[in-house]
XYZ file of C-alpha atoms in Angstrom:
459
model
C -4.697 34.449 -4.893
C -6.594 37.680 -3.451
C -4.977 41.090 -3.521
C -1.611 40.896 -1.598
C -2.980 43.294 0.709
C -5.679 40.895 2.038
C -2.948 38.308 2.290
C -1.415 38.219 6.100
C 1.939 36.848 4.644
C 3.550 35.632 1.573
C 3.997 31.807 1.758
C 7.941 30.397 1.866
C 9.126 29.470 -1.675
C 9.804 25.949 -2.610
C 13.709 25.392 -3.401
C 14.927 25.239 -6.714
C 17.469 22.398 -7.175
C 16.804 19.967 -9.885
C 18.078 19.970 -13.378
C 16.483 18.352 -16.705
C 17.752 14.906 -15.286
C 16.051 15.514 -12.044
C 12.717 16.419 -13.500
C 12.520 14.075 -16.546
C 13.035 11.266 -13.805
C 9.775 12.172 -11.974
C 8.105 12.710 -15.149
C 8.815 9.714 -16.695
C 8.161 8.016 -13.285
C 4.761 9.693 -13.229
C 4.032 8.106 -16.774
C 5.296 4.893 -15.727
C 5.577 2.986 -18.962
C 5.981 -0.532 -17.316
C 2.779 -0.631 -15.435
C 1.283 0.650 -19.100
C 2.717 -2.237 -20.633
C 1.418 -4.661 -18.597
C -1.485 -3.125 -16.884
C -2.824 -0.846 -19.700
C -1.887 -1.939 -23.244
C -3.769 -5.669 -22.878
C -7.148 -3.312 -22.877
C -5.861 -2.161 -26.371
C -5.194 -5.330 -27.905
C -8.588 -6.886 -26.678
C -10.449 -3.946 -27.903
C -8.719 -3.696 -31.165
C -6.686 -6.931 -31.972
C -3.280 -6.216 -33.733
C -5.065 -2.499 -34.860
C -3.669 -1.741 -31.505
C -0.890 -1.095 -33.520
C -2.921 1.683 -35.540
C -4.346 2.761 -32.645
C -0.692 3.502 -30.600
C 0.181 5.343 -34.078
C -2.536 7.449 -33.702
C -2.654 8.566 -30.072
C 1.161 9.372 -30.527
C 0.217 12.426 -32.709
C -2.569 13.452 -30.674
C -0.305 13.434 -27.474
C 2.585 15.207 -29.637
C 0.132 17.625 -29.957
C -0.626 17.748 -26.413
C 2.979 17.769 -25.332
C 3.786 20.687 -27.718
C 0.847 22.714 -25.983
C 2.043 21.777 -22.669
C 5.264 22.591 -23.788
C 4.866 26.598 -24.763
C 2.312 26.486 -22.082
C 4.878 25.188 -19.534
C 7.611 27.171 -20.622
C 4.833 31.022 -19.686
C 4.275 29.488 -16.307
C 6.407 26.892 -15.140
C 4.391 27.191 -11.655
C 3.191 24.398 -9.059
C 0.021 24.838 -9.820
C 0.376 23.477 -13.670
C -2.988 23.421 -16.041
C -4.992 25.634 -14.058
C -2.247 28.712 -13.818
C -2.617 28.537 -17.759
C -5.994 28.336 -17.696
C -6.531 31.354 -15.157
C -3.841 33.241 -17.206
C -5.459 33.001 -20.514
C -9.390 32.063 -20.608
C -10.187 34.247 -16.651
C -10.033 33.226 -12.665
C -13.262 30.798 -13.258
C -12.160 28.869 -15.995
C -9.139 28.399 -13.985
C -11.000 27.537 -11.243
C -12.536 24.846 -12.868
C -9.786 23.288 -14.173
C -8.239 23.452 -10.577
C -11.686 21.339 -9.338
C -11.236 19.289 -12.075
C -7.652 18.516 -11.505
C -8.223 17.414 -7.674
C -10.062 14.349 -8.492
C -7.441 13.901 -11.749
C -4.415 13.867 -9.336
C -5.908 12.793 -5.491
C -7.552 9.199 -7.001
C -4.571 7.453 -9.302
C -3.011 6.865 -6.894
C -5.065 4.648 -4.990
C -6.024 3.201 -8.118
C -2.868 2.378 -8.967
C -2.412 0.757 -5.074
C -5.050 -1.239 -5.538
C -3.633 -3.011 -8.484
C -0.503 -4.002 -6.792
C -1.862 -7.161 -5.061
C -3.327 -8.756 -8.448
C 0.553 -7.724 -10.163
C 2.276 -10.015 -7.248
C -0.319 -12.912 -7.424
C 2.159 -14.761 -9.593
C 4.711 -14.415 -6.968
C 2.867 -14.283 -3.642
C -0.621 -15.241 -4.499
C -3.660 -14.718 -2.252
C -2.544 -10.997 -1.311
C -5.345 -9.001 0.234
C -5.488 -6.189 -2.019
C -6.462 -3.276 0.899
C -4.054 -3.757 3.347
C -1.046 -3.775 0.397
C -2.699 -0.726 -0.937
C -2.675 1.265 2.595
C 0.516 -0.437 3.163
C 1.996 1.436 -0.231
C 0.464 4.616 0.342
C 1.708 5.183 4.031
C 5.112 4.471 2.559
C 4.889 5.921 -0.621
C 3.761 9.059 1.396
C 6.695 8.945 3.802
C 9.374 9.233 1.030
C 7.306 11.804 -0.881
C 7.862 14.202 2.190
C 12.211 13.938 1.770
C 13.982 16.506 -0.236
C 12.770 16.318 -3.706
C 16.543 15.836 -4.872
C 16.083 12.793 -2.841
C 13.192 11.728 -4.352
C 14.171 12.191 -7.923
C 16.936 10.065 -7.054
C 14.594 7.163 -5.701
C 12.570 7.344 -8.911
C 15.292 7.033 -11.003
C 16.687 4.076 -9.438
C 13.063 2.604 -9.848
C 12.980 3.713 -13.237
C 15.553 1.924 -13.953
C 14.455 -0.916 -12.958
C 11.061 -0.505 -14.631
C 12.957 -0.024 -18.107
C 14.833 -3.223 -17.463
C 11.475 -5.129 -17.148
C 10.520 -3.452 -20.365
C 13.601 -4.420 -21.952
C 13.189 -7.823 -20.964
C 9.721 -7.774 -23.175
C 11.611 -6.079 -26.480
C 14.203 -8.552 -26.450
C 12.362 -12.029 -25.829
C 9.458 -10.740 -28.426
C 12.296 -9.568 -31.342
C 14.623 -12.577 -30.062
C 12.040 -14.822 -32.193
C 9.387 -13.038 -34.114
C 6.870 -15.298 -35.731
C 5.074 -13.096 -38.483
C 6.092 -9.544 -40.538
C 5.134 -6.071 -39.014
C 3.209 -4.487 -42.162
C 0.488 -7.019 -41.665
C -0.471 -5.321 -38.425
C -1.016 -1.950 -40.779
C -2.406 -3.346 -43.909
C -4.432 -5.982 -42.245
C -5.399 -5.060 -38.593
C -7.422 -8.505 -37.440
C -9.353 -8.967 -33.935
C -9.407 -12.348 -32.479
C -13.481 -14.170 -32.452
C -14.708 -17.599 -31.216
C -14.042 -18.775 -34.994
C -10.661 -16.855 -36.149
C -10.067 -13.637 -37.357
C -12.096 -10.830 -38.275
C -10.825 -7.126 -39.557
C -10.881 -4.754 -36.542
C -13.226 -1.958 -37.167
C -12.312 2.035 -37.368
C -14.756 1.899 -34.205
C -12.407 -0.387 -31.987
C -8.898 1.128 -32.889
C -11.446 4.238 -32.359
C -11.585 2.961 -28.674
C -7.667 1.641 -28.102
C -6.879 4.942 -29.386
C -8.442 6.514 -26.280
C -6.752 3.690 -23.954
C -3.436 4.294 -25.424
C -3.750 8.042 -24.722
C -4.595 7.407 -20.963
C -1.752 4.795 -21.137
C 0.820 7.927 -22.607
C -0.206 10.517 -20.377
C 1.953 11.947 -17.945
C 4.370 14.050 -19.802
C 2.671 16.961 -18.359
C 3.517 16.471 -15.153
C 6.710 18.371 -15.441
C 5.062 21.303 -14.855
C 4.243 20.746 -11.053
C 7.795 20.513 -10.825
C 8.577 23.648 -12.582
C 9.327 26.110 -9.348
C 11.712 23.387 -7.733
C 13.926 23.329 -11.320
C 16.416 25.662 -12.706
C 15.919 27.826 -15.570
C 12.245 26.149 -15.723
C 11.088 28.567 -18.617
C 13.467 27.814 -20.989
C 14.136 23.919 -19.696
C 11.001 22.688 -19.427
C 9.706 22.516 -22.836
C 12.125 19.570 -23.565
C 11.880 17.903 -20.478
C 7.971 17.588 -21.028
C 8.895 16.593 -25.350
C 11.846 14.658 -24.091
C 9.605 12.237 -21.535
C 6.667 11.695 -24.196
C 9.636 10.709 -26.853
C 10.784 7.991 -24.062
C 6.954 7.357 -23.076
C 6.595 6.594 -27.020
C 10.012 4.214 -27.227
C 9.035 2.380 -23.956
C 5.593 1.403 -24.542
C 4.925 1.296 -28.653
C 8.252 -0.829 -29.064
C 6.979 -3.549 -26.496
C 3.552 -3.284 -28.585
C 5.083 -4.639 -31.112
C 7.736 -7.147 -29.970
C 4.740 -8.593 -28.764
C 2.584 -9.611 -31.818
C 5.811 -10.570 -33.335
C 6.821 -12.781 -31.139
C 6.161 -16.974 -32.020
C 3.052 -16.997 -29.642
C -0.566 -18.198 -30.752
C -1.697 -14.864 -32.008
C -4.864 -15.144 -31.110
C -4.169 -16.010 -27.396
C -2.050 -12.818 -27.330
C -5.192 -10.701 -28.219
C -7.588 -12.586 -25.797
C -5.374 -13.364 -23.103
C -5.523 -10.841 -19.529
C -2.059 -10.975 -19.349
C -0.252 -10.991 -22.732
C 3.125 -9.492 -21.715
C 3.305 -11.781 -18.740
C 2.522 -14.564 -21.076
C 5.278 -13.923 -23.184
C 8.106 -13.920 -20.123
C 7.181 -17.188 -18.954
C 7.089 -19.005 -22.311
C 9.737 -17.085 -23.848
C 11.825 -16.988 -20.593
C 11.630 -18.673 -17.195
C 9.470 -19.025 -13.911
C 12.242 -17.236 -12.191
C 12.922 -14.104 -14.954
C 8.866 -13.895 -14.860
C 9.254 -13.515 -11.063
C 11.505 -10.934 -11.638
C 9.632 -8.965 -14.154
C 6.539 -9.180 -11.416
C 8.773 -7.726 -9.090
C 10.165 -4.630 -11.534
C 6.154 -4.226 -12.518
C 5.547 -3.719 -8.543
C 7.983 -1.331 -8.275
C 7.119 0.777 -11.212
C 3.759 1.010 -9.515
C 5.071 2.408 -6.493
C 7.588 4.687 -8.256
C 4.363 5.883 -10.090
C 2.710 6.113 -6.890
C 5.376 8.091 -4.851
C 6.011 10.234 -8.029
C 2.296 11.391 -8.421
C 1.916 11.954 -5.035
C 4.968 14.488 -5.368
C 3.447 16.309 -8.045
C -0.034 16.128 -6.263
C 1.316 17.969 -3.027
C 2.892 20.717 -5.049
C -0.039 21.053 -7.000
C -1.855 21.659 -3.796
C 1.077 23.683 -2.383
C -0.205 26.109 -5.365
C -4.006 26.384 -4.345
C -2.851 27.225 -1.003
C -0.851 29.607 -2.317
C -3.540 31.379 -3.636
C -6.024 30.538 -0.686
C -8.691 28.243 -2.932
C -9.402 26.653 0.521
C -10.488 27.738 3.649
C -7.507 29.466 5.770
C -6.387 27.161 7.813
C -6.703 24.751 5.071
C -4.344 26.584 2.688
C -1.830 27.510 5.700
C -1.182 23.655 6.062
C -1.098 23.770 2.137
C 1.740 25.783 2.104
C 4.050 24.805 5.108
C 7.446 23.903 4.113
C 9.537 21.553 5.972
C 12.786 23.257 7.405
C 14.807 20.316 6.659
C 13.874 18.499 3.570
C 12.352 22.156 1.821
C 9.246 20.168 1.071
C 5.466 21.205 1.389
C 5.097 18.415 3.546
C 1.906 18.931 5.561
C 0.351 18.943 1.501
C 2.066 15.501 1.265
C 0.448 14.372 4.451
C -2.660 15.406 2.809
C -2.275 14.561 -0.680
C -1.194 10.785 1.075
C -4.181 10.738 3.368
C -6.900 10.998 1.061
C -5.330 8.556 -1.279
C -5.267 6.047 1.762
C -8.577 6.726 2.749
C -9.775 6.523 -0.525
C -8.258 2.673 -0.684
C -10.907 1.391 0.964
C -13.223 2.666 -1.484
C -14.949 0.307 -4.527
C -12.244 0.303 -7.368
C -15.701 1.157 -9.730
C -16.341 3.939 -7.699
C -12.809 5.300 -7.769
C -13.008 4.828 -11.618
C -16.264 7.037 -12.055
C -15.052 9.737 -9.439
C -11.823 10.342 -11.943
C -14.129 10.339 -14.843
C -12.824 11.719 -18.070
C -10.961 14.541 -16.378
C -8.424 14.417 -18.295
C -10.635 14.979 -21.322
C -11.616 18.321 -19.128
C -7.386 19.079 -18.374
C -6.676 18.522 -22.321
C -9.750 20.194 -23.898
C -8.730 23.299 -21.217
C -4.930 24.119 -22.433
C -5.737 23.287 -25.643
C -8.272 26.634 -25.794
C -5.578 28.535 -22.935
C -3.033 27.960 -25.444
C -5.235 29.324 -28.396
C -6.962 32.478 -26.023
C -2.741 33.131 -25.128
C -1.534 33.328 -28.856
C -4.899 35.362 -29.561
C -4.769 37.827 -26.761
C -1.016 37.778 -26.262
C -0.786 36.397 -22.356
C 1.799 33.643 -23.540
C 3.810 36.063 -25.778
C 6.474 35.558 -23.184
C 7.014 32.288 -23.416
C 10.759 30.835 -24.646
C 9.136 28.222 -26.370
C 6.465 28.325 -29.266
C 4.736 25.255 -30.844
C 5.238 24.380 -34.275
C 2.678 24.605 -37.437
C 0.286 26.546 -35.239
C -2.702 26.315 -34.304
C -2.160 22.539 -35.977
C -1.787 20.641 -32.570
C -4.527 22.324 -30.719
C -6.979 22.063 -33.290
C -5.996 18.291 -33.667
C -6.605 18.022 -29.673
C -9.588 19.427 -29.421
C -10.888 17.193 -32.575
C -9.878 14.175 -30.936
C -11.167 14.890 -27.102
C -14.576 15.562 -29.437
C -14.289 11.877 -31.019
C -13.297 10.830 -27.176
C -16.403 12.288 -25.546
C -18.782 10.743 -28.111
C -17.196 7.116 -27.935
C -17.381 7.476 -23.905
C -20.743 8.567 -24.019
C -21.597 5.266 -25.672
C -19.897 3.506 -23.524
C -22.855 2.861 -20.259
C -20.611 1.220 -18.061
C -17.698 3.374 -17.332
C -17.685 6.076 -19.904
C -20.710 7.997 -19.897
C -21.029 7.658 -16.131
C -17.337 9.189 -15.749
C -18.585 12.117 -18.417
C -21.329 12.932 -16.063
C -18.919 12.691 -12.492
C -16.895 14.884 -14.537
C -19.670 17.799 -15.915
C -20.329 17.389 -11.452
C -17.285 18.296 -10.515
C -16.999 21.161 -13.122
C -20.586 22.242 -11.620
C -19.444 22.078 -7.736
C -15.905 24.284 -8.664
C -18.241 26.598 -10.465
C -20.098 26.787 -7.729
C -17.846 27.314 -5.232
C -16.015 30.345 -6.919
C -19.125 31.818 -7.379
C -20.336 31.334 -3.307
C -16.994 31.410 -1.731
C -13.845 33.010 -3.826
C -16.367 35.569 -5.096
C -16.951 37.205 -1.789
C -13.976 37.335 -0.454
C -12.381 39.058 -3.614
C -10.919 38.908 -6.865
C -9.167 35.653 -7.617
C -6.211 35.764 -9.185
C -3.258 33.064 -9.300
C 0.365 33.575 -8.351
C 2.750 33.201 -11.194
């Protein structure tokens, strides 16, 4: 924020009133592991064949290592505004500011993206869905319960989550039920499926899963956003944060591997669009698969209504400390009387995403880019400038076998950035969207927050 002197009044607080419970809920809702099992993980296996399993091995370390720099990152500044707080904190207002630009597109477009999917989830239950209207449809509500009392909402998400485990479980037990073939194959002889058999999967395809199954982890961070609405946040939310990325783990690389165990053509399992789906309605029934369908919607919207939480307190922060224009970061900060929510942020936050519906689902793609290459590579050098210069000294929690799990971040976003640069369609074009939006938030601390004054963030 400026100087509290140029600052007409200091914006209402949001409430603290959620536990480890309440928070891990919304966390773990955020990471949504059923709509990575069935949305996310078939990329892995077509890319990599049963190396997926290699490849889930090895993006657990690198996101242990991201969690545990969340973690001590978290538990200095357990503030709305999450990443870029750190940032600012540790590496100066402009870094900061960047990751803050870099964060808007990272947290305003899933979302929608994730809306947009909804209608090609349901088709085997109510096929021919237009895939706009359900996506508006989801927003508007998902919007309207994000405004109620975050209690409330962490309530809602848990009920969902529930359900969204169940569908999971449903995976575990008909692929161990009746497995068809032993587990070490899959680690001493990781095979891709071609037109004539088997081949070995090449260290450049798990190379590539890896990077899916680290988009298909993430979330764990999210905690943070919800760090001024929980009690004793700096010593709490370390767990919570290691604690959702140990469930993330159990909930996504156990159905991996029920999967390729289960007595299913293997090589229709690594070709197939929809391998999980596959696997209810042979192993199970028409109806359970319905079911399932149903649990896989919801878990989208839980995701949906659980970003879009986080989202409107992260923007409840950069109105805090007026990264807008004034009236912008007034209506950034309102707090609803009743439900102690930064609801006119939610309106916002919900807007955009609803707007952005209508948008080409390649476009959305490319706008979110590899920001969260950006959001990783950033705390990973906050949390080595705060151990070096002595800004996170505070914090109740320190990472173990430093500077071990930053280092190993940082070498993996490397080996992330090179394979997406290869990559023409999607990859290099979301590197460059990405380098444009840290250009534009460079540019407008420079033109705009410079003038009016020293930018500093609340903590």
């Amino acid at each position: 924020m400026l100087d509290e002197q140029m600052l007409p009044d200091k914006p209402p607080a949001l409430a603290r009133s959620l536990g480890v419970a309440g928070v891990l809920f919304l966390t773990l809702s955020a990471t949504t592991p059923a709509s990575s099992v069935f949305v996310i993980i078939p990329g892995m296996l077509q890319a990599a064949g049963t190396g997926a399993i290699w490849a889930m091995i090895l993006a657990s370390l690198i996101c242990v290592a991201t969690a545990f720099i969340y973690a001590e990152l978290s538990s200095a500044w357990p503030v709305a505004g999450g990443e870029y707080v750190a940032v600012a904190q540790t590496l100066g207002p402009m870094a900061g500011f960047v990751m803050l630009g870099v964060n808007v597109f990272n947290n305003v477009l899933f979302p929608p993206v994730a809306a947009l999917g909804i209608a090609s989830v349901m088709a085997t239950v109510v096929p021919g869905l237009p895939a706009v209207p359900v996506a508006v449809a989801v927003m508007i509500g998902s919007t309207l319960v994000a405004i109620l009392n975050i209690r409330v909402n962490a309530v809602i998400t848990g009920l969902f989550l529930l359900v969204e485990l169940a569908a999971v479980a449903v995976v575990m037990v008909l692929g161990f039920a009746d497995h068809a073939r032993p587990a070490l194959q899959f680690l001493t002889h990781p095979m891709v499926a071609t037109g004539q058999g088997f081949a070995p999967a090449s260290a450049a395809s798990v190379g590539v899963a890896t990077t899916i199954a680290i988009f298909a982890l993430n979330g764990y961070g999210m905690a943070v956003y919800f760090g001024e609405e929980m009690h004793e946040a700096p010593k709490r939310i370390a767990r919570t944060i290691l604690a959702a990325l140990a469930l993330a783990l159990l909930f996504e690389g156990v159905p991996l591997l029920a999967l390729l165990l289960a007595r299913i053509d293997l090589a229709t399992l690594l070709t197939v669009d929809d391998p999980f789906g596959l696997l209810v309605r042979q192993r199970g029934s028409a109806g359970l698969s319905a079911l399932v369908s149903v649990g896989i919607v919801l878990a989208i919207v839980n995701a949906i209504i659980a970003c879009i939480l986080a989202c409107a307190r992260f923007f409840y922060s950069t109105g805090r400390d007026r990264a807008w224009i004034p009236r912008i970061d007034d209506w950034l900060v309102a707090i609803h009387p009743r439900f102690d929510s930064p609801w006119i942020g939610t309106l916002i936050v919900g807007g955009m995403g609803t707007l952005a519906c209508f948008l080409p689902m390649s476009m959305l793609l490319v706008l979110n880019g590899t920001g969260l290459v950006a959001i990783y590579g950033g705390i990973a050098l906050a949390a080595m400038a705060g151990r070096r210069g002595g800004a996170s000294a505070h914090a109740p929690y320190r990472m173990p076998l430093y500077p071990l799990a930053p280092a190993v971040t940082l070498l993996a976003l490397a080996y992330v950035v090179w394979t997406s640069w290869l990559d023409v369609g999607e990859g290099r074009p979301g590197l460059i969207a990405t380098a444009a939006q840290i250009a534009g938030s460079v540019l407008w601390y420079k033109l705009v927050l410079c003038r009016r004054g020293q930018w500093k963030v609340q903590t």
